[in-house]
Structures are given as C-alpha cells and as structure tokens.
Tab-separated table of C-alpha atoms and ligand atoms in Angstrom:
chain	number	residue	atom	x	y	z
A	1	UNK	CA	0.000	0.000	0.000
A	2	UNK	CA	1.453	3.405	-1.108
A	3	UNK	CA	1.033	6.229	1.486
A	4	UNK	CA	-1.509	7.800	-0.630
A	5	UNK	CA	-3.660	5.031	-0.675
A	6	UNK	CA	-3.404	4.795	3.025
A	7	UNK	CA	-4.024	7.703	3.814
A	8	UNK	CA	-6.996	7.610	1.196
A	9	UNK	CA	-8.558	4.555	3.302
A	10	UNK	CA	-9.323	6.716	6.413
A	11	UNK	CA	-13.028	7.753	6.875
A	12	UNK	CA	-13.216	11.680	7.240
A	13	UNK	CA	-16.217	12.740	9.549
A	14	UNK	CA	-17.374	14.621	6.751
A	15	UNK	CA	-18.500	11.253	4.677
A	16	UNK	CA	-21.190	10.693	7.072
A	17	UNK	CA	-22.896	14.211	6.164
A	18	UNK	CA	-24.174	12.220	2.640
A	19	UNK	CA	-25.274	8.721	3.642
A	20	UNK	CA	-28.398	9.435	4.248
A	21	UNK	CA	-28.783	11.308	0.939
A	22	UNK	CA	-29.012	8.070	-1.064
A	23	UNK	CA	-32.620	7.659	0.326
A	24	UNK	CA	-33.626	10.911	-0.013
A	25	UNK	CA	-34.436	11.508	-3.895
A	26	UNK	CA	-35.954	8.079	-4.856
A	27	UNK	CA	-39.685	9.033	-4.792
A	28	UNK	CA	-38.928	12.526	-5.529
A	29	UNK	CA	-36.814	11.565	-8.823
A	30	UNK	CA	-39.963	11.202	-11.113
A	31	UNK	CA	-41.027	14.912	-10.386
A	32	UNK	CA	-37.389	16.386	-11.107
A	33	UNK	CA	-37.488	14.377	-14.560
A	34	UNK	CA	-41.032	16.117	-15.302
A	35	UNK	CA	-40.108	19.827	-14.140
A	36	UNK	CA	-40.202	22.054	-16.707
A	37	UNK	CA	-36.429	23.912	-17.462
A	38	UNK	CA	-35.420	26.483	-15.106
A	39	UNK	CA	-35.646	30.084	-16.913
A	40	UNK	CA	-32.050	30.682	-18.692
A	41	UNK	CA	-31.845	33.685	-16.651
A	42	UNK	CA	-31.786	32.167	-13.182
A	43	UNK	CA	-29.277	29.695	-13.913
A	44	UNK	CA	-25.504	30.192	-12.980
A	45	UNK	CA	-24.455	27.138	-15.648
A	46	UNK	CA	-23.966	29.946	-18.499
A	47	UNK	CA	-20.855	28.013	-19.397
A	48	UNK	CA	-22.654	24.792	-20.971
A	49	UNK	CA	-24.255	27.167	-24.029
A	50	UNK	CA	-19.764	28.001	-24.988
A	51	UNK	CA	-17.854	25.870	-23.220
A	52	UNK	CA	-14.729	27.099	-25.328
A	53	UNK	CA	-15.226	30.104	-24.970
A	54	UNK	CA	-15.022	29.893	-21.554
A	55	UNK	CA	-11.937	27.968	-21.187
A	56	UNK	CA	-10.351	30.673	-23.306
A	57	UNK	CA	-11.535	33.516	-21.024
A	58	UNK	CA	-10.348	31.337	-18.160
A	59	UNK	CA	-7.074	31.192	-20.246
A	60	UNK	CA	-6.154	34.343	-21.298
A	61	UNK	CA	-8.073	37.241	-19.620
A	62	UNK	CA	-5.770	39.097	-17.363
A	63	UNK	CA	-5.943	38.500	-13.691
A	64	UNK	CA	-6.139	42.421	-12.396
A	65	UNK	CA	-6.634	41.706	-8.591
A	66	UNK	CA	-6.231	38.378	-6.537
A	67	UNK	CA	-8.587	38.373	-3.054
A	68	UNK	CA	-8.913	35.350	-0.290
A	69	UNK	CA	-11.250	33.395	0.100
A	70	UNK	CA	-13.011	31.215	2.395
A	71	UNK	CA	-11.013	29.780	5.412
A	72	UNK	CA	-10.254	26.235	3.885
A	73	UNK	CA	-6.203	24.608	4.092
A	74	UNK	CA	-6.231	25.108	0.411
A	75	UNK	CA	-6.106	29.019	0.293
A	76	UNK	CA	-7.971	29.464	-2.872
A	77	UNK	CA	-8.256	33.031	-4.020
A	78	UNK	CA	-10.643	34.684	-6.366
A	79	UNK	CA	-9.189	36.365	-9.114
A	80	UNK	CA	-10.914	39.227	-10.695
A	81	UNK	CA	-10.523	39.632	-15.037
A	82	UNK	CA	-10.257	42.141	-17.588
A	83	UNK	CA	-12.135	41.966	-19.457
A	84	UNK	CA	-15.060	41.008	-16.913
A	85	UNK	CA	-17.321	39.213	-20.080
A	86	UNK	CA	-18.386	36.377	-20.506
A	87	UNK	CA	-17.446	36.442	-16.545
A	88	UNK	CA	-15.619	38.453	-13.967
A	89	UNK	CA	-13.729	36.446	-11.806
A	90	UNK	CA	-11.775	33.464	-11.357
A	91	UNK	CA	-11.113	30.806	-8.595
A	92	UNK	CA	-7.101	30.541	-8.413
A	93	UNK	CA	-5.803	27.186	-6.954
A	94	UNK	CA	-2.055	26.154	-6.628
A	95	UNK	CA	-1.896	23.271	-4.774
A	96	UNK	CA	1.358	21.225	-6.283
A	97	UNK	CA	0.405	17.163	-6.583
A	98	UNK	CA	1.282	15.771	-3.326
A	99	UNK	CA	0.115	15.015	0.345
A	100	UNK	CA	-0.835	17.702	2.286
A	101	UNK	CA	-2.294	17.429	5.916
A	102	UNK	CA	-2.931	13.813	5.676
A	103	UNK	CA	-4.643	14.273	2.282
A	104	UNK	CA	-3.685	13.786	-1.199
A	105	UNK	CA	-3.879	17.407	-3.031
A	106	UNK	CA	-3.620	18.399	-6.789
A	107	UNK	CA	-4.452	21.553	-8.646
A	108	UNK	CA	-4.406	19.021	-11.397
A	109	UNK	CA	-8.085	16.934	-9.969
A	110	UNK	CA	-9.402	20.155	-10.319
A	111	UNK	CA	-8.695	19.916	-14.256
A	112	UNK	CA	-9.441	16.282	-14.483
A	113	UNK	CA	-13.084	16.760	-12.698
A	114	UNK	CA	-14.207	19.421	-15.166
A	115	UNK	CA	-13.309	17.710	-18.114
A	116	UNK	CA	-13.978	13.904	-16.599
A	117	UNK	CA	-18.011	15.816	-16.392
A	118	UNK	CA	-17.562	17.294	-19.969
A	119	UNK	CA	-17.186	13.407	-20.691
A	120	UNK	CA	-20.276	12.205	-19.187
A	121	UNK	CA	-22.316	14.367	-19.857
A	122	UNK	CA	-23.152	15.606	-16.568
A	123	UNK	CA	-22.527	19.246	-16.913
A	124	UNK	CA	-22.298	20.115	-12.981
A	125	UNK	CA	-18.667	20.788	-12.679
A	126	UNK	CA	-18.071	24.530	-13.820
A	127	UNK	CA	-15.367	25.250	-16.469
A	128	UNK	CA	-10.934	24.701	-15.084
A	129	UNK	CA	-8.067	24.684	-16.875
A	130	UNK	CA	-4.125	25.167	-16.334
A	131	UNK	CA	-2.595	28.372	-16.415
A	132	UNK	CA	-0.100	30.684	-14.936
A	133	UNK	CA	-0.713	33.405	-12.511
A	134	UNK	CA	1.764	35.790	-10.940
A	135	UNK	CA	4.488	32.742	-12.125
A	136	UNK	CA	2.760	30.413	-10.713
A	137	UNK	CA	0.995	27.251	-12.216
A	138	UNK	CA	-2.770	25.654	-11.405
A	139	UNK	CA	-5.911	25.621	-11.782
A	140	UNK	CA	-8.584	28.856	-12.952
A	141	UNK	CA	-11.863	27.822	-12.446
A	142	UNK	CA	-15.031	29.981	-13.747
A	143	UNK	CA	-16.561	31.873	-10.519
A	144	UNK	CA	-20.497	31.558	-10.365
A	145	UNK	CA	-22.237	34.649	-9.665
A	146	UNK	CA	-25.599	34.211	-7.560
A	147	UNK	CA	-25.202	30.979	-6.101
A	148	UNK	CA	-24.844	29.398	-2.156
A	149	UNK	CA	-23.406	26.727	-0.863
A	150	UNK	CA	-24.807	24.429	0.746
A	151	UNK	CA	-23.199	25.513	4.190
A	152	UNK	CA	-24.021	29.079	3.587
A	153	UNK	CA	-27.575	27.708	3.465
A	154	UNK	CA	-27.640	26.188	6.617
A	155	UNK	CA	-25.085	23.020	5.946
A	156	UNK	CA	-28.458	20.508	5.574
A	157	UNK	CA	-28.833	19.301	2.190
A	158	UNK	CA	-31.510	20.097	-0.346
A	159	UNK	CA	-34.388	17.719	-0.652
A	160	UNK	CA	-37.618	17.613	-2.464
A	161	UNK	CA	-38.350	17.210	-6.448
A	162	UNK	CA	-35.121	19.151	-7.610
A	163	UNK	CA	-32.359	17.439	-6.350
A	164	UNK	CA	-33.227	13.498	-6.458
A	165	UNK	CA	-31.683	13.078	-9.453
A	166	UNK	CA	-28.514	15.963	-9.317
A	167	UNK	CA	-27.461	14.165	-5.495
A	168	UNK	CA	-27.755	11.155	-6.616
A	169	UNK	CA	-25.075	12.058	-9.595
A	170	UNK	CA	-23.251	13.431	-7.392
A	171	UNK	CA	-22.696	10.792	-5.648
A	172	UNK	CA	-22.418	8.503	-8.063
A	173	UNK	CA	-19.669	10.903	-9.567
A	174	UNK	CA	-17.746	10.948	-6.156
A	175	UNK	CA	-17.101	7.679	-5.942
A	176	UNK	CA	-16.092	7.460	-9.636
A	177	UNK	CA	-13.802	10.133	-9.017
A	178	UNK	CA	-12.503	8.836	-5.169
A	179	UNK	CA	-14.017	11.906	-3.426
A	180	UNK	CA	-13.798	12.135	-0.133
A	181	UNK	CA	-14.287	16.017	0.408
A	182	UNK	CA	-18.159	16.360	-0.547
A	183	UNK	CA	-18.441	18.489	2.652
A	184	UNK	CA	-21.586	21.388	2.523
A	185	UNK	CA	-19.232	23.423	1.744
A	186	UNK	CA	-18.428	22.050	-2.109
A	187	UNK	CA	-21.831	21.845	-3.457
A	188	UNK	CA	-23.380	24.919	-4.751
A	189	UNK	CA	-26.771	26.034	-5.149
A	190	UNK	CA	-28.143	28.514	-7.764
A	191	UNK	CA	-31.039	30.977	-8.165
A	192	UNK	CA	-32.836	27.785	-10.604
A	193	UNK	CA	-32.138	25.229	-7.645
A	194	UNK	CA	-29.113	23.926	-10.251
A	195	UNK	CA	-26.916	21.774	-7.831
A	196	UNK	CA	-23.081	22.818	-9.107
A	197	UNK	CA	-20.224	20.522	-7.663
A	198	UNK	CA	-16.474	22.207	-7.206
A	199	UNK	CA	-13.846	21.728	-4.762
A	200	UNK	CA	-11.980	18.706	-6.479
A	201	UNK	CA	-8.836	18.874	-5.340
A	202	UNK	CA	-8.813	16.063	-3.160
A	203	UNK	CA	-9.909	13.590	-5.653
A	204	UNK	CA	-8.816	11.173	-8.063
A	205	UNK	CA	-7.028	8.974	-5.601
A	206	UNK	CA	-5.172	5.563	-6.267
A	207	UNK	CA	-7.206	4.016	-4.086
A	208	UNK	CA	-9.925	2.005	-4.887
A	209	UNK	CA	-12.018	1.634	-2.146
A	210	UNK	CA	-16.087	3.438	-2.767
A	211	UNK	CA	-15.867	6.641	-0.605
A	212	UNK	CA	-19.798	7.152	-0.111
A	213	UNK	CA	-22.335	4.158	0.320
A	214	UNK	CA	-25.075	4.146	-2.135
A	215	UNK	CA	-28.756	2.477	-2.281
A	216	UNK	CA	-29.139	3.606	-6.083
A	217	UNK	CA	-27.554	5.177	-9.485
A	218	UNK	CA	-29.750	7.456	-11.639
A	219	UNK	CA	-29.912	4.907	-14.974
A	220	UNK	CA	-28.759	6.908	-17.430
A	221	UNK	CA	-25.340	7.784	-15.781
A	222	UNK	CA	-24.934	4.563	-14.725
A	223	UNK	CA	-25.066	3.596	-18.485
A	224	UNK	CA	-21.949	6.038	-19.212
A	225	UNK	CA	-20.196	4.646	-16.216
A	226	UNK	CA	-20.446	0.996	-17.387
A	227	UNK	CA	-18.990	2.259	-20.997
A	228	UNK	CA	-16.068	3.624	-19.636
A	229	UNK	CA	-12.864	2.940	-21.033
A	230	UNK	CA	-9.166	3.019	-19.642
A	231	UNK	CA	-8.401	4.198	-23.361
A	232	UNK	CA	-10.896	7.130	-23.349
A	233	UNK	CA	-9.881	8.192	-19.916
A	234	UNK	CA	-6.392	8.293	-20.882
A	235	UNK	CA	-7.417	10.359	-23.939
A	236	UNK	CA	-9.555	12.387	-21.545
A	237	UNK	CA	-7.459	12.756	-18.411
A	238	UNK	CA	-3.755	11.759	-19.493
A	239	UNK	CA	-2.406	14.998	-19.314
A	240	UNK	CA	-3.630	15.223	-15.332
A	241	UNK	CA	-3.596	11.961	-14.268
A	242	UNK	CA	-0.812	9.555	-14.016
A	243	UNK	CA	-1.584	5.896	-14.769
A	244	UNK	CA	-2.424	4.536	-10.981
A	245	UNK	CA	-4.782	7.037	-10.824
A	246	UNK	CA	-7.045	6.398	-14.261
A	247	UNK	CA	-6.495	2.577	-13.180
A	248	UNK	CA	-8.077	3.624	-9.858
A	249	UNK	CA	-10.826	5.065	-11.617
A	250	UNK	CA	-12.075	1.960	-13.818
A	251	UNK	CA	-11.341	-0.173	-10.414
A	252	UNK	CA	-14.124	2.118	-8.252
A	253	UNK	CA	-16.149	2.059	-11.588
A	254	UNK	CA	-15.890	-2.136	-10.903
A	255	UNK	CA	-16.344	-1.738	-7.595
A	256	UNK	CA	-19.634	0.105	-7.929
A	257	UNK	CA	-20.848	-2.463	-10.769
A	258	UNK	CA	-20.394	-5.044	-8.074
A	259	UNK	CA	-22.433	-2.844	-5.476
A	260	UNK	CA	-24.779	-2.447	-8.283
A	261	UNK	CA	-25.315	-6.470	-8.622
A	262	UNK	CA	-25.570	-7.213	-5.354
A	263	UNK	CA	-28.596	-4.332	-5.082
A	264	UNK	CA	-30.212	-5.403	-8.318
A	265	UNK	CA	-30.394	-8.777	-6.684
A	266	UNK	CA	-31.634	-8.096	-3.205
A	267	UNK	CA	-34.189	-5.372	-4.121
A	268	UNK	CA	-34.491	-5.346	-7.647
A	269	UNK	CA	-33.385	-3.779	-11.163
A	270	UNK	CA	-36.513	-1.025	-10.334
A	271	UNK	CA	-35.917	-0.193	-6.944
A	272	UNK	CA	-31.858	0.028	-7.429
A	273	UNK	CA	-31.030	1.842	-11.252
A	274	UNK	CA	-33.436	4.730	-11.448
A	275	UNK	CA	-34.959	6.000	-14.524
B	301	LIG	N1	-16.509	28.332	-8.846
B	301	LIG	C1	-17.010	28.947	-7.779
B	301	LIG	N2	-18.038	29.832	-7.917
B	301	LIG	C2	-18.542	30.468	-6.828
B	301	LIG	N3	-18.089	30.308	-5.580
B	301	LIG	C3	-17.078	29.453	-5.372
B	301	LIG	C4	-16.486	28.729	-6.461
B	301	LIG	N4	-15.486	27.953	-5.975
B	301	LIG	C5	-15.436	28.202	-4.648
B	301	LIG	N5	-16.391	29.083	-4.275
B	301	LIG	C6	-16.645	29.567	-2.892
B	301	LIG	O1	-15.425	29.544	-2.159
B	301	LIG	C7	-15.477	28.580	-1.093
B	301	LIG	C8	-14.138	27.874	-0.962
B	301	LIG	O2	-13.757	27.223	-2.179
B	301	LIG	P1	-13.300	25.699	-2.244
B	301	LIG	O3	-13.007	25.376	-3.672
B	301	LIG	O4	-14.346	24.850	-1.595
B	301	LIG	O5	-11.912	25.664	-1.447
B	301	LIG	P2	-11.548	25.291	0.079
B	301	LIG	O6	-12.597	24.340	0.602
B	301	LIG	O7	-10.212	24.632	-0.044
B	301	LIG	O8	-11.526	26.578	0.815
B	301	LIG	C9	-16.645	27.668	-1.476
B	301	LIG	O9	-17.257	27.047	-0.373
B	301	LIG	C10	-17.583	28.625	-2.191
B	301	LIG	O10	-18.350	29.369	-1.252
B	302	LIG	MG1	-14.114	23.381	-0.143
C-alpha cells in the first residue's frame, strides 16, 4: 500500500454528512425528470451554451486583482478579469500534486473533474483549466455569480423534487472520481435550484475503495459509467492523471458495478437503477 492510498482509506467525519442522501431523492426523482427547465436567466451554468469560450476567457483574460477566500487549508483566491465578459472572476488554486495534511492534493483533480463531467455528460462541474498566474501554475476555475453553498444555506442538504436526481449524480460521480471532500461546503446552489459541484482537489485517488455508500444510481449515468474505457480516460485525463490514478478510476467504476449487482439482486433492477 502506497502512502496515498493509506491515507486515502481513512473515513473523514465529513462522509457521514451524505449517507443518508441516497434515500432521499428516490420518490422525488420522477417529479425532477417532469419539471419544466429552469428560466435561462436564473441559472448560474452559463458556461454549458460556450464551453470554449469559456476555457479561453479562463485562459487568457488578465488577472487584475487576486482576493482570499473562504477559510479552507487550500487558500484558494478569487481572481478578478479584464475583461469582466463572458465572466468576472476566477477561482485561483495552486496546490502542487502531493500530500498535504494527511490528504492527497492536486491543482491538477481540479482539471481532471471538469473535463472527466464534460465526458459524461453531466454538466455540474463549472469550467478549469491550467494556467499561470503571478508565475505560478494551477488551476482557474469559472466563478459563479448568484449561487450558495450548501453551508451558507444552513449546511443541511436540499431535498424535495429538484435534487433526487442531481445528489444522486453526485454521488455517483464521487465515488467514480474517489471523493472524499463532498463536505456542505463544495456543493453549490443557484437561483434555478441547479446543484453545481467544485472543490476537487482532493480527488482522483489511487485508491480504490467506494468513498460514499449508495442504495441507487440514476440509470442513465450509470449507463456512461459501465462504458467507460481506460483508453478514453487516458485520452480524456492523461495529461492530469498519471496511470495509478485512471487505473483507480475503472477499479471504483468495478467496484460500484459489483455494489450495483448485489442491489439489483436483493431489491431489484426497479428499486436500485433509477430511470
Ligand atoms: N466556482 C465557484 N463559484 C462560486 N463560488 C465558489 C467557487 N469555488 C469556490 N467558491 C466559494 O469559495 C469557497 C471555498 O472554495 P473551495 O473550492 O471549496 O476551497 P476550500 O474548501 O479549499 O476553501 C466555497 O465554499 C464557495 O463558497
Ligand atoms: Mg471546499
């Protein structure tokens, strides 16, 4: 066992915060399928119409001022940009590959969540990519205007018709991903009740142990999951990930299959991958 990968077996009290979510959206999941679209206006994804053009802004738009924020070990700052269209501000990371504080830390797993989502499909993991800041390397992620985390509201996690089918994504993308920082803090709430997911530097482990228990996958998620390749994640990811961690990624991929089985046969295909 490497040191990352024990110190990637310990349980963080945080994990315990989402357990209970699994039960939460079943019955409710029907509803969010048959809501009518948020209006465009409310919603704080505005990068999913121009995805490239947001990367480029994120790029190349000049980082005039650089501010604190939050109180986490990470330090990220918010960077604001000239010019301030298609959006004004930026979330600088650093954070060098490596083990920080008893936890494996990469600007990098920032990258590789945004475009791992861009691969599924998901669209809930707002636009990063690598540049340089002040001569420094890492991440610049797009800043959402007009959204609150889940802390800020009150640290209990959404329920009703909305978010059955966005948590249970989220957790199914967690333990894809070897996530063990889903605290209140990392999930974000807009103005259309869109559930956005940041904070990734933590992730992509080589360890292959599940990080959340589940009781179900939304079905058609679970369908991109199962057609994962270690080829198309290398295409994908290759540039932020080393080898041990893709491998890790098709192993919790397996390892949730297996979960998936064993559910399908105690309670049923119907009860277990959700439509
Ligand atoms: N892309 C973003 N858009 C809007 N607010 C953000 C964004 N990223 C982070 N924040 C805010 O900053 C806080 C800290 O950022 P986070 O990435 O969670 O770093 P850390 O937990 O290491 O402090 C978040 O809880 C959130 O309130
Ligand atoms: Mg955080």
């Amino acid at each position: 066992m490497t040191p990352r990968q024990a110190i990637a077996t310990r349980v963080p009290p945080a994990r315990y915060l989402l357990v209970s979510l699994a039960f939460v959206g079943a019955a409710a999941s029907a509803f969010a399928q048959a809501q009518a679209p948020a209006p465009a206006s409310a919603s704080a994804k505005t990068w999913i119409a121009d995805a490239p053009r947001m990367e480029a802004h994120l790029r190349t738009a000049e980082v005039v001022s650089l501010e604190d924020i939050g109180t986490g070990v990470t330090l990220p700052r918010r960077g604001h940009l000239k010019p301030a269209e298609p959006f004004e501000s930026l979330v600088w990371k650093v954070i060098p590959p490596g083990v920080r504080g008893g936890h494996w830390e990469s600007y990098k797993s920032e990258i590789a969540a945004y475009e791992l989502d861009k691969l599924l499909g998901m669209n809930m993991v707002p636009p990063a990519v690598e540049r340089e800041v002040e001569g420094k390397v890492g991440a610049a992620i797009m800043w959402l205007e007009s959204t609150t985390s889940v802390k800020q509201r009150g640290g209990k996690v959404p329920t009703g018709p909305a978010f059955g089918r966005p948590i249970r994504v989220m957790q199914m993308f967690d333990n894809l991903i070897g996530n063990p920082d889903r605290n209140a803090g990392n999930i974000l709430i807009d103005k259309a009740n869109n559930v956005i997911l940041i904070d990734h530097s933590r992730a992509f482990t080589t360890d292959q142990d599940l990080p959340w228990k589940f009781q179900r996958v939304d079905a058609e998620l679970w369908r991109a999951l199962k057609a994962l390749t270690p080829e198309q994640l290398t295409a994908a990811l290759g540039q932020w990930l080393d080898a041990g961690a893709i491998r890790a990624i098709i192993g919790r991929r397996d390892r949730m299959a297996a979960a998936v089985d064993k559910l399908v046969s105690k309670k049923g295909a119907a009860a277990t991958i959700i439509p």
